[in-house]
Coordinates of C-alpha atoms in Angstrom, one line a residue:
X1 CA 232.6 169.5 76.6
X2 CA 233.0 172.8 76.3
X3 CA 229.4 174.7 76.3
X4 CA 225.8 173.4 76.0
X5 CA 222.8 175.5 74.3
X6 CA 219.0 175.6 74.8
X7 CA 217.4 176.6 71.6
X8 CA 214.2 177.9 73.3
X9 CA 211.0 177.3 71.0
X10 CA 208.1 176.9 72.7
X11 CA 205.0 174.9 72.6
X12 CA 205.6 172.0 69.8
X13 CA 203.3 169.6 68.0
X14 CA 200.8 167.8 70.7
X15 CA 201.3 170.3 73.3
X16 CA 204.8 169.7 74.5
X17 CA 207.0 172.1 75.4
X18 CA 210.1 171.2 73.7
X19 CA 213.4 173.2 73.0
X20 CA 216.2 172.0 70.8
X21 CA 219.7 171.7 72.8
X22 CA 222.7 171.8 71.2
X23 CA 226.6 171.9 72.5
X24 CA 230.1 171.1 71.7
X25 CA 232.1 168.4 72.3
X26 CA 236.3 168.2 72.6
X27 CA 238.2 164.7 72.1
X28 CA 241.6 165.7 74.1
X29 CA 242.7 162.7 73.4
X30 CA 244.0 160.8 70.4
X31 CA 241.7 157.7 70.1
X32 CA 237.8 158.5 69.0
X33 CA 234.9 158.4 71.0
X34 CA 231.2 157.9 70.4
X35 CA 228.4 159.5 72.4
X36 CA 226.2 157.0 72.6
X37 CA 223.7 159.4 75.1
X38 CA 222.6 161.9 77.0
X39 CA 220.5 161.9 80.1
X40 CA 219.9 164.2 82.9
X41 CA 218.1 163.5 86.2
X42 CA 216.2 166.6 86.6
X43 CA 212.6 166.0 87.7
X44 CA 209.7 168.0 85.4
X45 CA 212.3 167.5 82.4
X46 CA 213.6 165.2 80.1
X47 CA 216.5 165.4 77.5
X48 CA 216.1 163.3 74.1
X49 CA 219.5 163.0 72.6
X50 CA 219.7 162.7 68.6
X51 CA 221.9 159.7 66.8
X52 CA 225.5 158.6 67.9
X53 CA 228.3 160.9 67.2
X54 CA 231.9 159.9 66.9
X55 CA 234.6 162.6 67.2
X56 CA 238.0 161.9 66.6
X57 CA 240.9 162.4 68.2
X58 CA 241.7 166.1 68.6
X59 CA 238.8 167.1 67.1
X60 CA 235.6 169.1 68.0
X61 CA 232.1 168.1 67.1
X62 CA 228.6 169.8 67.6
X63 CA 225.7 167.9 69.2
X64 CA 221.9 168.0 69.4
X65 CA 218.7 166.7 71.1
X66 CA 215.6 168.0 72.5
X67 CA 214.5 169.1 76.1
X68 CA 210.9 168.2 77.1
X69 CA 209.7 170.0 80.1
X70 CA 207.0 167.5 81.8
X71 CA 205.9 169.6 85.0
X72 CA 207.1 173.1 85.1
X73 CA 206.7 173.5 89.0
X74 CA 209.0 170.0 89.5
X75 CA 211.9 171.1 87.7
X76 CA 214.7 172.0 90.8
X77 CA 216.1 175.5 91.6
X78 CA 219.6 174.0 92.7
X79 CA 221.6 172.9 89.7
X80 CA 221.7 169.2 87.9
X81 CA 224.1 167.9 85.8
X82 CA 224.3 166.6 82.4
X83 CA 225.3 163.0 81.8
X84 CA 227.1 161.8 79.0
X85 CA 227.8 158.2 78.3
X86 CA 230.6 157.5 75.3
X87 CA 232.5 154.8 73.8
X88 CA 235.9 153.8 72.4
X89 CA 237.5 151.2 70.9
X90 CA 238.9 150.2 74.7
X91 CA 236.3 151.0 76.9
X92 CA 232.8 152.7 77.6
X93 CA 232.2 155.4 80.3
X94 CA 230.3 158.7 81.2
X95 CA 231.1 162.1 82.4
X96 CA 229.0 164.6 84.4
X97 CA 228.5 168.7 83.3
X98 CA 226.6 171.1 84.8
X99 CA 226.0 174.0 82.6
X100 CA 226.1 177.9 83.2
X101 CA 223.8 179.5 84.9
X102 CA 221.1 181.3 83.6
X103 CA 220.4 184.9 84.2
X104 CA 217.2 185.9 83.9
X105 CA 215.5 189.6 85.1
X106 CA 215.2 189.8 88.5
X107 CA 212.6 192.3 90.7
X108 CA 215.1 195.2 90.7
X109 CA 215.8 194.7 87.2
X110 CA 219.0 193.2 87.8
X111 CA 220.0 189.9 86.1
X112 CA 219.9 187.2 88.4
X113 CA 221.7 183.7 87.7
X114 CA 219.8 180.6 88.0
X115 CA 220.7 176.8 87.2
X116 CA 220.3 175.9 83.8
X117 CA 217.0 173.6 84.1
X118 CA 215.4 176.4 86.1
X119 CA 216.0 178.6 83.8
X120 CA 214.7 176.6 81.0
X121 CA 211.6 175.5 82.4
X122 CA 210.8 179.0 83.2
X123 CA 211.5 180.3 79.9
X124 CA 209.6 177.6 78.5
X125 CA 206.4 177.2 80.5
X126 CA 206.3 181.7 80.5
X127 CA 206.0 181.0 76.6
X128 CA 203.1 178.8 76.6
X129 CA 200.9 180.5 79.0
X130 CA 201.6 183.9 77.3
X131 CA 199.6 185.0 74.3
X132 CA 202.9 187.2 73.1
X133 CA 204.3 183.8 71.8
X134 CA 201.3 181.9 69.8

């Protein structure tokens, strides 16, 4: 897997916040794999993967979901990894990412990095307390 995007939106239908999230994925090898999810175990947050996706060997595919955030102030500072669980024709597995950090503004003005879930809850929650984004 090669990067992972948070498509930040905002408040959605009900209330939630919710964010699309979006990243690539690289079959190395030559046989072709499905994802069959993606889960995180980040307290305050909650990932909601879209359908399946095979990619075949060699090839590069684009996937999607949704990020809930449930509880701004639970969601860590220290960063949590991404789990992906896939398939072949042989066997099943999973494999572990953490995303980049974030860099969001800082008191000096200075960007300063933050994990990934941090940085999204932040983003996220800021939006729907602030009139700027209704």
């Amino acid at each position: 897997m090669s990067a992972v995007d948070v498509l930040l939106a905002g408040v959605g239908p009900g209330g939630a916040l919710s964010s699309g999230l979006t990243g690539e994925l690289e079959n190395e090898g030559w046989a072709a794999f499905t994802l069959t999810g993606v889960s995180a175990d980040v307290p305050g947050l909650r990932l909601i993967p879209e359908d399946e996706l095979t990619v075949e060997g060699g090839k590069t595919r684009t996937f999607s979901g949704r990020v809930v955030v449930t509880d701004c102030a639970a969601v860590p500072r220290e960063p949590r990894s991404i789990r992906f669980t896939y398939r072949t024709w042989l066997w099943s597995g999973s494999v572990e990412v953490i995303p980049d950090s974030w860099r969001l503004p800082g008191t000096s003005g200075e960007p300063v990095p933050v994990a990934w879930q941090r940085g999204v809850a932040v983003e996220m929650c800021n939006r729907a307390v602030s009139s700027d984004w209704s």
